[in-house]
Coordinates of C-alpha atoms and ligand atoms in Angstrom, one line a residue:
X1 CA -7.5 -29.4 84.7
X2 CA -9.7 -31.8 82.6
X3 CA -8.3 -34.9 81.7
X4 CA -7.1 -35.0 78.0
X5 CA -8.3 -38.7 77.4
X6 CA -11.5 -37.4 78.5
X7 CA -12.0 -34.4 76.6
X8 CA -10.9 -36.7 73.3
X9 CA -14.0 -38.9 74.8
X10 CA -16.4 -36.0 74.3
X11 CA -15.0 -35.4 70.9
X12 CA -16.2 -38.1 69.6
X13 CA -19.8 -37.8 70.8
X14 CA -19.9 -34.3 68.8
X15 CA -22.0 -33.8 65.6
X16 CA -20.6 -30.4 64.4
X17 CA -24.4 -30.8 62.2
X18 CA -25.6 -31.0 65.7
X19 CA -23.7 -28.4 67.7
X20 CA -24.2 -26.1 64.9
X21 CA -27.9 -26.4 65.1
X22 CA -28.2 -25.5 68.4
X23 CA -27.5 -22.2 68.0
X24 CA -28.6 -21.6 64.4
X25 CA -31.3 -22.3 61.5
X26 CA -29.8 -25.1 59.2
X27 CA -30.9 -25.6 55.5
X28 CA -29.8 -28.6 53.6
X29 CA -27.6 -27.9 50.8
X30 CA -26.5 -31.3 48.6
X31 CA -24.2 -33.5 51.3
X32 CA -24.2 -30.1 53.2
X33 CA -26.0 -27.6 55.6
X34 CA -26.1 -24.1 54.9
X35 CA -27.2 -21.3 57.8
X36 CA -26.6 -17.3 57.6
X37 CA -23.3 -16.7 59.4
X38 CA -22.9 -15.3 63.0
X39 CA -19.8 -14.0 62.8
X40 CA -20.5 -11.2 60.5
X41 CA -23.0 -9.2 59.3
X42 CA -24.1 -12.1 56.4
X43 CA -27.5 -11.9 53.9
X44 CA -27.1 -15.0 52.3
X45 CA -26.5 -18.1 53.9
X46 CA -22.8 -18.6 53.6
X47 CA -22.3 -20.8 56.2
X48 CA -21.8 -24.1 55.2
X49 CA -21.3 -27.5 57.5
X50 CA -20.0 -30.2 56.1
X51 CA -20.9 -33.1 58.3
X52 CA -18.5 -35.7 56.1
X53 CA -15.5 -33.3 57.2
X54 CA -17.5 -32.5 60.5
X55 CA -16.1 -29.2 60.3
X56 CA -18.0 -24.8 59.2
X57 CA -16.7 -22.4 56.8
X58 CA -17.7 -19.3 56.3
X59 CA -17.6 -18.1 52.4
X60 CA -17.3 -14.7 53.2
X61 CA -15.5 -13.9 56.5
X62 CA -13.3 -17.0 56.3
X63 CA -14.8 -18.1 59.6
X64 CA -14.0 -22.3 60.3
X65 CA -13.5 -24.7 62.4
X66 CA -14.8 -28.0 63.8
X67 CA -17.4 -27.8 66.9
X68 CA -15.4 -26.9 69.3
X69 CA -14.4 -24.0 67.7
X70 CA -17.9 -23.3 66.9
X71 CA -18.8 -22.9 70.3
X72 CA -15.6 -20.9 71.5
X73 CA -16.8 -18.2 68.9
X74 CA -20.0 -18.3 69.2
X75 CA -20.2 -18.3 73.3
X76 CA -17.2 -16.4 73.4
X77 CA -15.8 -19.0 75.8
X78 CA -12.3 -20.1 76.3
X79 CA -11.2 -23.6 75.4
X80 CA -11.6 -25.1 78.7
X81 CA -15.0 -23.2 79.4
X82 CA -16.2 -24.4 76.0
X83 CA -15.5 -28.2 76.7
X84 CA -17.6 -27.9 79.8
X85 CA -20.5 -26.2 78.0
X86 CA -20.5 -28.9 75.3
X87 CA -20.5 -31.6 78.0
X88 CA -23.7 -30.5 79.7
X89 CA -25.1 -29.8 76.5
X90 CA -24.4 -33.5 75.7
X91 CA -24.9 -34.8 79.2
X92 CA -21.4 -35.9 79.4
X93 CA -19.2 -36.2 82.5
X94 CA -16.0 -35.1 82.7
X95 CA -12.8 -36.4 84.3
X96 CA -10.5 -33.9 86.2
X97 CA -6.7 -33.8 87.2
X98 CA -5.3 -32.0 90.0
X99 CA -2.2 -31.2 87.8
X100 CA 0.3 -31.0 90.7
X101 CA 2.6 -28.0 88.7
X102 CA -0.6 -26.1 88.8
X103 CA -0.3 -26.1 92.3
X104 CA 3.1 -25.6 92.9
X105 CA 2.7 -22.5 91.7
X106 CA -0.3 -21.6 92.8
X107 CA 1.8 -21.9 96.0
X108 CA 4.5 -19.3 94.7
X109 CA 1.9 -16.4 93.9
X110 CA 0.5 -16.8 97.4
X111 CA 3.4 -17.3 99.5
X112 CA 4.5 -14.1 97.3
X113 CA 1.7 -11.7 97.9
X114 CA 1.7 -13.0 101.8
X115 CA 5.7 -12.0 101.8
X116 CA 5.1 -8.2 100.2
X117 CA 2.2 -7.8 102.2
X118 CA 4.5 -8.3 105.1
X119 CA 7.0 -6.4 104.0
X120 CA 4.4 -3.6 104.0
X121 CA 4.5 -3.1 107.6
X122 CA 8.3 -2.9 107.8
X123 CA 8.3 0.1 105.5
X124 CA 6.9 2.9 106.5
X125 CA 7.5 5.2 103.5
X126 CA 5.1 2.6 101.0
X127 CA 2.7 2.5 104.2
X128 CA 2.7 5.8 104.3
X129 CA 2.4 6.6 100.7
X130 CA -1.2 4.1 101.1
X131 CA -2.7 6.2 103.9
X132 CA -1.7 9.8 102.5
X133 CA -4.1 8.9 99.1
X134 CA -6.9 7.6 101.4
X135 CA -6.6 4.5 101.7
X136 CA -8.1 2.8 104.2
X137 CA -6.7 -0.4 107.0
X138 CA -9.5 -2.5 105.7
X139 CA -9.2 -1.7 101.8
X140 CA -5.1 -2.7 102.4
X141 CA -6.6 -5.8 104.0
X142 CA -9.2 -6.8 101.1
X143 CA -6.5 -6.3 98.4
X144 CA -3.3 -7.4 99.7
X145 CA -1.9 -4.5 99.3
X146 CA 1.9 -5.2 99.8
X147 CA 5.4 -3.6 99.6
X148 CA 8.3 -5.5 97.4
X149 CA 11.6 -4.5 99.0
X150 CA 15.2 -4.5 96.9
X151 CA 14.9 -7.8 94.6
X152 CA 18.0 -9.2 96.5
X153 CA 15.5 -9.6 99.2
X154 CA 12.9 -10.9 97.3
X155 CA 15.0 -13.3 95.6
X156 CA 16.3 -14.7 98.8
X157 CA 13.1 -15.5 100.2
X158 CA 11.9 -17.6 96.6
X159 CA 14.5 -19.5 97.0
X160 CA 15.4 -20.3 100.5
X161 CA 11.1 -21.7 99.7
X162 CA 13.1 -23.5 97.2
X163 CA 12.0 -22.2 93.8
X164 CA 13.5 -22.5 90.8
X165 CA 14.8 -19.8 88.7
X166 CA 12.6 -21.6 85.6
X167 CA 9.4 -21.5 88.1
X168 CA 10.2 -17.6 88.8
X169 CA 10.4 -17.1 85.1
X170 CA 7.3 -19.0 84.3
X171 CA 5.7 -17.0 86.6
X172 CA 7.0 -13.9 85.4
X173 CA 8.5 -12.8 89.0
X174 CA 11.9 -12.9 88.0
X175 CA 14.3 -13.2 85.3
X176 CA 18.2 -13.3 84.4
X177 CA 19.4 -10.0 83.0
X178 CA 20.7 -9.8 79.6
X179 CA 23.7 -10.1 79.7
X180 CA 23.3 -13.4 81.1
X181 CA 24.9 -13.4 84.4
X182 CA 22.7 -12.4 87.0
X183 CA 18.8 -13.0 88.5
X184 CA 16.8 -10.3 89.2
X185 CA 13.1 -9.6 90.6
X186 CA 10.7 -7.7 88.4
X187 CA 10.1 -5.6 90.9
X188 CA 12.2 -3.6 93.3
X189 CA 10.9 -1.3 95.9
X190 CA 7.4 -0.7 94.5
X191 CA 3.8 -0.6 95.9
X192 CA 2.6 -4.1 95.1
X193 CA -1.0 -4.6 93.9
X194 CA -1.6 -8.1 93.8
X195 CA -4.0 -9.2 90.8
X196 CA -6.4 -12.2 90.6
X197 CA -8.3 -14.0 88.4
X198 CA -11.7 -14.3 87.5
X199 CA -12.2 -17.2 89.8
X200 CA -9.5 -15.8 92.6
X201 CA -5.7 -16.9 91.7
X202 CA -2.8 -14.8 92.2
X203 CA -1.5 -14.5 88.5
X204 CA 0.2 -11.3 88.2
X205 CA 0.9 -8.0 90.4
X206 CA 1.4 -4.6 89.3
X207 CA 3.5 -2.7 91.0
X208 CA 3.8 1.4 91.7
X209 CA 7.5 2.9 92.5
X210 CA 7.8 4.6 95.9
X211 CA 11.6 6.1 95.0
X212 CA 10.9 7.8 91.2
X213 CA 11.8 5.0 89.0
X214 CA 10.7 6.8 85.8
X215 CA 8.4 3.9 85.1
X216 CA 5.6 4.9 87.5
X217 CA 3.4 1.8 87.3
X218 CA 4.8 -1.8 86.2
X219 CA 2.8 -5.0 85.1
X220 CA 4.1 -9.0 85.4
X221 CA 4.6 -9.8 81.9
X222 CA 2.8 -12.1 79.7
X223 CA 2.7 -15.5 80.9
X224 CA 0.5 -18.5 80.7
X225 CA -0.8 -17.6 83.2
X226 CA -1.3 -14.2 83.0
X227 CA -2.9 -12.4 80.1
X228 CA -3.6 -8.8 80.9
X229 CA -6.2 -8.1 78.0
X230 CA -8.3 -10.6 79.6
X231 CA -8.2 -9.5 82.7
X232 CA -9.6 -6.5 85.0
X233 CA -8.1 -5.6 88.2
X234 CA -10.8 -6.0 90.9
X235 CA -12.9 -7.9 88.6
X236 CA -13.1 -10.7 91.6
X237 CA -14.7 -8.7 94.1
X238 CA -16.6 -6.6 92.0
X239 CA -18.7 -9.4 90.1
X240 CA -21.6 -10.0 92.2
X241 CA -21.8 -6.1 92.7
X242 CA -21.9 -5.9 88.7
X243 CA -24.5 -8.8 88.4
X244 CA -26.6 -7.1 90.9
X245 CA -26.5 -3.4 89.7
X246 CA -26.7 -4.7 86.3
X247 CA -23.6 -2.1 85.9
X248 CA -20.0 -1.7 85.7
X249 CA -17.6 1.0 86.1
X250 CA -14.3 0.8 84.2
X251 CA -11.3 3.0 85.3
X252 CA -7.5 2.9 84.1
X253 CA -6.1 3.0 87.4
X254 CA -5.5 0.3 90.6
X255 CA -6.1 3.1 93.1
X256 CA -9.1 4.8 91.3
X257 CA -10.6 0.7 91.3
X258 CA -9.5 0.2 95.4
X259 CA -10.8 4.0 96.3
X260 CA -14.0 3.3 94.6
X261 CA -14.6 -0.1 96.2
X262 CA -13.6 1.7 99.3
X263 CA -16.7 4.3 98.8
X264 CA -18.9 1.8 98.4
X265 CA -18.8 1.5 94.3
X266 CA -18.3 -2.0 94.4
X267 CA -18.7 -2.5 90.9
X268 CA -15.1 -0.7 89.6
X269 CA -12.5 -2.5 87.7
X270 CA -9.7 -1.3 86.0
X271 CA -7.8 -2.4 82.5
X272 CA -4.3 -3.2 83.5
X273 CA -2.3 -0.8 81.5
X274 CA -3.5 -1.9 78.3
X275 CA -7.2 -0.5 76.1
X276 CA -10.2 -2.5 76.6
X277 CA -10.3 -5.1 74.1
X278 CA -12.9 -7.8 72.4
X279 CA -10.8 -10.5 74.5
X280 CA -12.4 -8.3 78.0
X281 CA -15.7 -8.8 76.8
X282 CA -16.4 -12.1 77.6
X283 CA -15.9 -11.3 81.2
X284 CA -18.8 -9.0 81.5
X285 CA -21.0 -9.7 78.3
X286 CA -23.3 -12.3 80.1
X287 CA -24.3 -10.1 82.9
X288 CA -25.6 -7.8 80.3
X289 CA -24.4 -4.7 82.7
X290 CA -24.8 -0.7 81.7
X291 CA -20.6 -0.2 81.3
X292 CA -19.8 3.5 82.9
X293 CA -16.1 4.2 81.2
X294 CA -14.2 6.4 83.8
X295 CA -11.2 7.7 82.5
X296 CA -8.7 10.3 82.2
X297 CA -9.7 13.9 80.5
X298 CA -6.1 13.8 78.8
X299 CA -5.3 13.3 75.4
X300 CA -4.2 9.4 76.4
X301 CA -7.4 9.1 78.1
X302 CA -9.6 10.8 75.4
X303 CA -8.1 8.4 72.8
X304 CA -8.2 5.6 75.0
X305 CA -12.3 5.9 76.0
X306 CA -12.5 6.6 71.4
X307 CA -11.2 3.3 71.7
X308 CA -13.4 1.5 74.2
X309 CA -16.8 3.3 72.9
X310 CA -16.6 2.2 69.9
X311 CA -15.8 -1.1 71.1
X312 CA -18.8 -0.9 72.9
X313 CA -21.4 0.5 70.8
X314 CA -20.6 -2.1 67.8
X315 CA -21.2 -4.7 70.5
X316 CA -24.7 -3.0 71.4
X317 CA -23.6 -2.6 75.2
X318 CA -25.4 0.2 77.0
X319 CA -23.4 3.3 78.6
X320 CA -20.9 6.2 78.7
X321 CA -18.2 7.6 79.1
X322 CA -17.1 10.5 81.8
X323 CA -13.8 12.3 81.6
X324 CA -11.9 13.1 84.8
X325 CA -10.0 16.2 84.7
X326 CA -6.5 17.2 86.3
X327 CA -6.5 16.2 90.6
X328 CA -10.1 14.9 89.9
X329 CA -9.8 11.5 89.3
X330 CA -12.3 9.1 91.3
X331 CA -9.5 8.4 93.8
X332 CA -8.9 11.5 94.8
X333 CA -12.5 12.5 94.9
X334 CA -13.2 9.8 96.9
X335 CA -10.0 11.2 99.6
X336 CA -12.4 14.5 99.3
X337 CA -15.2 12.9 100.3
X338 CA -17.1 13.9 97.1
X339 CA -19.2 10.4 96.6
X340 CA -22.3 12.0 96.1
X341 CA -21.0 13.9 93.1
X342 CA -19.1 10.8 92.1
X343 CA -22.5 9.1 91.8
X344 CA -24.2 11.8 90.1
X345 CA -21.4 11.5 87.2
X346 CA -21.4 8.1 87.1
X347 CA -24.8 8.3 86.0
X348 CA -25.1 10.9 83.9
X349 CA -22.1 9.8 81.3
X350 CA -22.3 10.4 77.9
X351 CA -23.6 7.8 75.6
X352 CA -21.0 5.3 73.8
X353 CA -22.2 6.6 70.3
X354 CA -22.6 10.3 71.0
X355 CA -19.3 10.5 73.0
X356 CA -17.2 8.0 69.7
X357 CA -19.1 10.4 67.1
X358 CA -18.0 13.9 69.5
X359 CA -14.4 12.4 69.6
X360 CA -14.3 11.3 65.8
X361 CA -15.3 14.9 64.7
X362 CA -13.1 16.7 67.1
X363 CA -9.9 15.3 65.7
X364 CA -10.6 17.2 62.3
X365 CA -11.0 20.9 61.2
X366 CA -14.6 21.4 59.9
X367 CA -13.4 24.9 58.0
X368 CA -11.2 23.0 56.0
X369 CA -13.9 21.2 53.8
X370 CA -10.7 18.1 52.4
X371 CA -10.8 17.3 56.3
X372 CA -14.5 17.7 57.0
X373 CA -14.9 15.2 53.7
X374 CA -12.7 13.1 56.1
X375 CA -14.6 13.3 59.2
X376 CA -17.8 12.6 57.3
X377 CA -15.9 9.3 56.1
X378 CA -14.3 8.6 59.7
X379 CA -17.6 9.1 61.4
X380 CA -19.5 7.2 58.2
X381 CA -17.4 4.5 58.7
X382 CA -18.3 4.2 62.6
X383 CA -21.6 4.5 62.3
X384 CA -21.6 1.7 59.6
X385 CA -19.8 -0.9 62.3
X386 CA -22.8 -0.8 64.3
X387 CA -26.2 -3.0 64.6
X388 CA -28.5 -1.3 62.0
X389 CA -30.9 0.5 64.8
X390 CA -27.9 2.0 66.0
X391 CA -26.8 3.3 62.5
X392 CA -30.2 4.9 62.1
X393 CA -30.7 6.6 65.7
X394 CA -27.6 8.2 65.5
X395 CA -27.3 9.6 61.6
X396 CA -28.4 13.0 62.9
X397 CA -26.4 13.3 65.2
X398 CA -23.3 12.7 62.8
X399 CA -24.7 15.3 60.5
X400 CA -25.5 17.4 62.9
X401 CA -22.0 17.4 64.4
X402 CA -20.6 18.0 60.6
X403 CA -23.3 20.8 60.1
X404 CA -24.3 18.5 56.8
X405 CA -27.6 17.4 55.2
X406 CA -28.6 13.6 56.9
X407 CA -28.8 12.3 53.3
X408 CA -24.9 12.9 53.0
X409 CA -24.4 10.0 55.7
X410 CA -25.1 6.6 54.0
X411 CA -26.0 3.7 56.7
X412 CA -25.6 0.4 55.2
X413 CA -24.9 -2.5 56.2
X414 CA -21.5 -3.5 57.1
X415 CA -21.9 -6.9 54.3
X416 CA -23.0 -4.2 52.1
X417 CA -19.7 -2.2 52.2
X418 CA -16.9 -4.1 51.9
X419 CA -15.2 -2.1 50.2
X420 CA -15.5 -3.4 46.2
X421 CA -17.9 -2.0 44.2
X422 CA -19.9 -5.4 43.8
X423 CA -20.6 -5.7 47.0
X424 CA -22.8 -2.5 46.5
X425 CA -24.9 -4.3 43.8
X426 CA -27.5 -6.6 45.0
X427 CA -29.5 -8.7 42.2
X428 CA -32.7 -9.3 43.9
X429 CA -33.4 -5.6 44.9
X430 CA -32.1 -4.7 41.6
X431 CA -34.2 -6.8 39.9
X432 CA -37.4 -5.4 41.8
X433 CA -37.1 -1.8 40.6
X434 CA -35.8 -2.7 37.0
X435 CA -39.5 -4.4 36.8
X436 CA -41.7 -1.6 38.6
X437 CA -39.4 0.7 36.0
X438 CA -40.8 -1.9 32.9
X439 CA -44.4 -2.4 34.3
X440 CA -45.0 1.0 36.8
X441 CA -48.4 -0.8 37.4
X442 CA -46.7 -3.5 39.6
X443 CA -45.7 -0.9 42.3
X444 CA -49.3 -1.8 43.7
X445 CA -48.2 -5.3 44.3
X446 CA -45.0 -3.9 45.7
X447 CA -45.7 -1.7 48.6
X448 CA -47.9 -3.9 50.2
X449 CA -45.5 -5.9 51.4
X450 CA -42.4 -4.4 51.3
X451 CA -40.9 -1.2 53.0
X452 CA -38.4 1.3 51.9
X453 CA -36.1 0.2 54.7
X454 CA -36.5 -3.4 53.5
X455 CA -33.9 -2.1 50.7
X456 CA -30.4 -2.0 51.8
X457 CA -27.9 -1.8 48.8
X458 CA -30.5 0.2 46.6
X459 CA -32.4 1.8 49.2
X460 CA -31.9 5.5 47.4
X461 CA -32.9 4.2 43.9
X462 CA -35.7 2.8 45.6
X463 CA -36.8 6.1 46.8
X464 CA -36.0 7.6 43.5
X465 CA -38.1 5.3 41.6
X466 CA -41.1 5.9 44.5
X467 CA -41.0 9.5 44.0
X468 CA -41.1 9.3 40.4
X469 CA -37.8 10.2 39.5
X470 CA -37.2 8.5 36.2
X471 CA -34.9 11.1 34.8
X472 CA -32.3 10.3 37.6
X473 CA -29.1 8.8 36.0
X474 CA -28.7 5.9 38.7
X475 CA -32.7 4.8 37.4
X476 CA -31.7 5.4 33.9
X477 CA -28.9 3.0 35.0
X478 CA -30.6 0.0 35.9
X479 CA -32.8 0.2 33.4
X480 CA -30.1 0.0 30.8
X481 CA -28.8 -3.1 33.0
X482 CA -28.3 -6.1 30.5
X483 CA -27.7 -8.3 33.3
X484 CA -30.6 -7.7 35.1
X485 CA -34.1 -9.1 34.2
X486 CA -37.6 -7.7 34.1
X487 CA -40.6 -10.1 35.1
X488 CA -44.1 -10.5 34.8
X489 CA -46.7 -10.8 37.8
X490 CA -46.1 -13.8 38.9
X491 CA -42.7 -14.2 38.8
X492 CA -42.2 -10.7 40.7
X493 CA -44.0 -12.1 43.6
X494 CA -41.9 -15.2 43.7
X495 CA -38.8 -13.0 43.5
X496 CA -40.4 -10.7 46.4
X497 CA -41.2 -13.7 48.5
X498 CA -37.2 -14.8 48.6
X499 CA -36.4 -11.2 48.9
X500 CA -38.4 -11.4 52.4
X501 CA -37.9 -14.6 53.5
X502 CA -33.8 -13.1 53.8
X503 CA -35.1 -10.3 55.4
X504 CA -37.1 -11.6 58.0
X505 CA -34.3 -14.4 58.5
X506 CA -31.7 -11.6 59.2
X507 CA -34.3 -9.9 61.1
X508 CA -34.0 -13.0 63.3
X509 CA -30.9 -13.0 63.6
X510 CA -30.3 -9.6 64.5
X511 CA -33.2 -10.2 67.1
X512 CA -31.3 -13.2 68.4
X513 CA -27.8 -11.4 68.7
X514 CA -29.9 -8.4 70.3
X515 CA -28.5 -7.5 74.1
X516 CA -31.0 -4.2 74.6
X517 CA -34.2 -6.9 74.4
X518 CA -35.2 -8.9 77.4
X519 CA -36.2 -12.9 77.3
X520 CA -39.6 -11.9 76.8
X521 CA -39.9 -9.7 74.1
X522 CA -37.0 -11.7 71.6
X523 CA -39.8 -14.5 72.1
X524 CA -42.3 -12.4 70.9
X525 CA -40.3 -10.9 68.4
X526 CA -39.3 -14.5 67.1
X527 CA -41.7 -16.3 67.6
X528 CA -44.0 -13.6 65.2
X529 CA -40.9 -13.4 62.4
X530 CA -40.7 -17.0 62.7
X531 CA -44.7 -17.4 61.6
X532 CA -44.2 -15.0 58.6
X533 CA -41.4 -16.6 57.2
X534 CA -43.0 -19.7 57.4
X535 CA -46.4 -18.3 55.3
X536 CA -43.4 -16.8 52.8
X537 CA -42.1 -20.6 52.7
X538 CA -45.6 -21.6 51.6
X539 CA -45.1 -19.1 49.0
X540 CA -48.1 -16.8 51.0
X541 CA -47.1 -12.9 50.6
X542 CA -46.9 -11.2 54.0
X543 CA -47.8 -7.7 55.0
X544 CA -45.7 -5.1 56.3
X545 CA -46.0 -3.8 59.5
Ligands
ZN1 ZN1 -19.2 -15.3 58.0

């Protein structure tokens, strides 16, 4: 563990000014920075960083915190992870403890796993159980496969090691039962499935019953130590395997994870009994791997891969999803000896959007035209929670599912949306077409520079007022608006110039946050945004391209 005195050290060397302005553009604002937020989809700069209270707010997502914190979001790192990334960004050595509880049960998982893993060869039912699904000598071996016998036994063995029943606890291995008067082991007479962390531990097991204990599969409980939605079984041995292929296959199961490893698919993890969740992510988002969803073709399955694909697709990850039917999961095909199909599904899945937008429309019944207004919203909704080249790609293919016009399906974007009806009105785009609608000769100024697309609250009054449609009540609208102005010449341009200076700044960002570009071309790509906003900053119009 790092030393505490020594991570208050490094606290005092932080500038959250300085932290901040690593990652993003800062503007000064009075005693303040400003800078568009990261943490949601954000026009204008709410960000602000107040270096007197050396902590960030966010005015519109509520986002704070001092630098630390800044980081953890940002990075998605956890706390410890994020006080060593701030120390080599700040050339700072840290101090280390060998906490010596830490160890002590570090001792208890292993001497644990070693004692079911023994107990393995003495029953022959659980060993036998292993070999009829296919599993291999040398798969038991790599993951410790073991067998937990009656929890008397287990029991014994902690403590004649000399446990504690509050170490057990903490550990989640055992507990006291309810009624207050007598220990027990989590688990009696299962499978045992040993489960590491990222960097190798024994935290947790899970554990499948041999004798029909209605509860098929059981999990350690929360602990410290153990969090299962941030964890994925195999995820140790499968991580170079995922760096290298640049891919990832996620399953539900521990045998469909330990079969595939077994064929050769050493990239399969599996959730442990709980959905894939943003707290998963941060185990595979930095190796930027295609994520192949395996699943099961029921309806827990189906819902469960909804779930995860959306998840996904809002985070811009690339892959699919394939659906295993009945006595067709990937650990039984791999006991067939079907790998070559196996690898001929796993890459041809069904993209994340496709396969959320299927799913979405499914659940409703299009005849009914109440519940096809609701799958229109459902699947609106979806397609509005992803980056904007997303939204736009895949608008067909939500109309076409709904058998509906593509105008019907409104892409915006998600700061756009939120919910109130002012969100929807923007001043500055507003402001734009309530002028061409005063002085129609401007429009020649106009399209020069901007685009269409450059609108994004008004972008259908925009195309209104292009294709001349004067008489349309949402024109006549805005040009009844009191509280919006009309401008000369000069003043349109300067009101055009800020209106591209925050689009190419969220272009930025959006090119920054982009996983689907490679080193190379966000250079490019910034490095040629960066130039035009700095011409708009000398108050120079730029063309659109
Ligand atoms: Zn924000």
């Amino acid at each position: 563990m790092i030393e505490n005195s020594s991570i208050e050290n490094l606290k005092t060397r932080l500038d959250i000014v300085d932290v901040v302005g690593n990652y993003l553009e800062l503007k000064k604002n009075g005693a303040n920075f400003k800078a568009i937020c990261p943490f949601h989809s954000d026009s204008n700069p709410s960000l602000v960083i107040s270096p007197s209270k050396q902590i960030y707010h966010c005015f519109s997502c509520g986002a704070g915190g001092d630098s630390i914190k800044f980081v953890m979001e940002y990075e998605k790192l956890n706390y410890p992870e994020t006080i060593e990334k701030l120390a080599t960004m700040y050339n700072f050595s840290l101090s280390y403890t060998d906490n010596d509880k830490a160890q002590v049960d570090r001792k208890l998982m292993d001497n644990l796993t070693l004692f079911f893993r023994k107990n393995l060869d003495y029953k022959k039912s659980a060993k036998e159980y292993l070999l009829q699904r296919g599993i291999g000598e040398s798969t038991i071996e790599k993951f410790e496969l073991g067998y937990a016998p009656s929890s008397d036994e287990t029991l014994n063995f902690l403590r004649g090691h000399g446990y504690s029943m509050s170490e057990l606890k903490d550990f989640g291995v055992a507990d006291i039962s309810e009624k207050g008067n007598r220990a027990y082991c989590r688990f009696n007479e299962r499978i045992m499935f040993p489960i590491r962390s990222r960097t190798g531990k024994f935290v947790g097991f899970g554990g499948r019953t041999i004798t029909n204990h209605p509860a098929k599969y059981i999990n350690s409980p929360q602990t410290r130590y153990f969090n299962k939605s941030k964890l994925l079984y195999g995820y140790y041995f499968a991580k170079d395997s995922i760096f290298k292929n640049k891919k990832i296959i996620i399953t539900e199961g521990y045998l469909d994870t330990i079969m595939l490893h077994q064929a050769g698919f050493t990239n399969a993890v599996a959730t442990l009994g709980t959905a894939l969740t943003n707290d998963h992510l941060p185990l595979i988002t930095k190796m930027e791997p295609e994520v192949v969803l395996a699943y099961d073709g029921d309806d827990a399955g189906i819902a469960a891969a909804l779930k995860a694909s959306t998840l996904l697709s809002k985070h811009s990850f690339k892959g699919g999803v394939i659906l295993f039917g009945e006595g067709m999961d990937p650990a039984d095909m791999v006991k067939n000896g079907q790998i070559e199909k196996l690898n001929k599904l796993f890459n041809e899945t069904q993209p994340f959007v496709e396969f959320a937008i299927e799913r979405i429309v499914k659940k409703y019944d299009l005849s009914d035209a109440l519940q096809k207004q609701k799958a229109l919203q459902e699947g609106t909704a979806y397609l509005q929670s992803l980056p904007e080249t997303l939204q736009e790609s895949y608008k067909g293919v939500l109309s076409g599912a709904l058998n509906l016009p593509q105008n019907l399906v409104k892409t915006r974007r998600n700061a756009t949306m939120r919910n109130t009806q002012e969100a929807f009105v923007d001043i500055l785009e507003l402001t734009i077409i309530k002028t061409i609608l005063h002085s129609p000769t401007l429009i020649d100024t106009i399209l020069d520079n901007i685009d269409i697309s450059m609108f994004k609250s008004h972008n259908e009054e925009f195309k209104l007022l292009l294709n001349n449609e004067l008489e349309d009540p949402r024109l006549v609208r805005i040009g009844l608006w009191d509280d919006i102005k009309t401008y000369d010449e000069v003043n349109l341009i300067s009101a055009m110039i800020t209106f591209l200076i925050r689009f190419y700044s969220e272009k930025l960002q959006n090119i920054k946050r982009d996983k689907n570009l490679s080193y190379k071309e966000k250079q490019f790509y910034i490095r040629s945004i960066q130039e035009k906003i700095f011409k708009l900053k000398k108050g120079e119009l730029v063309a659109f391209e």
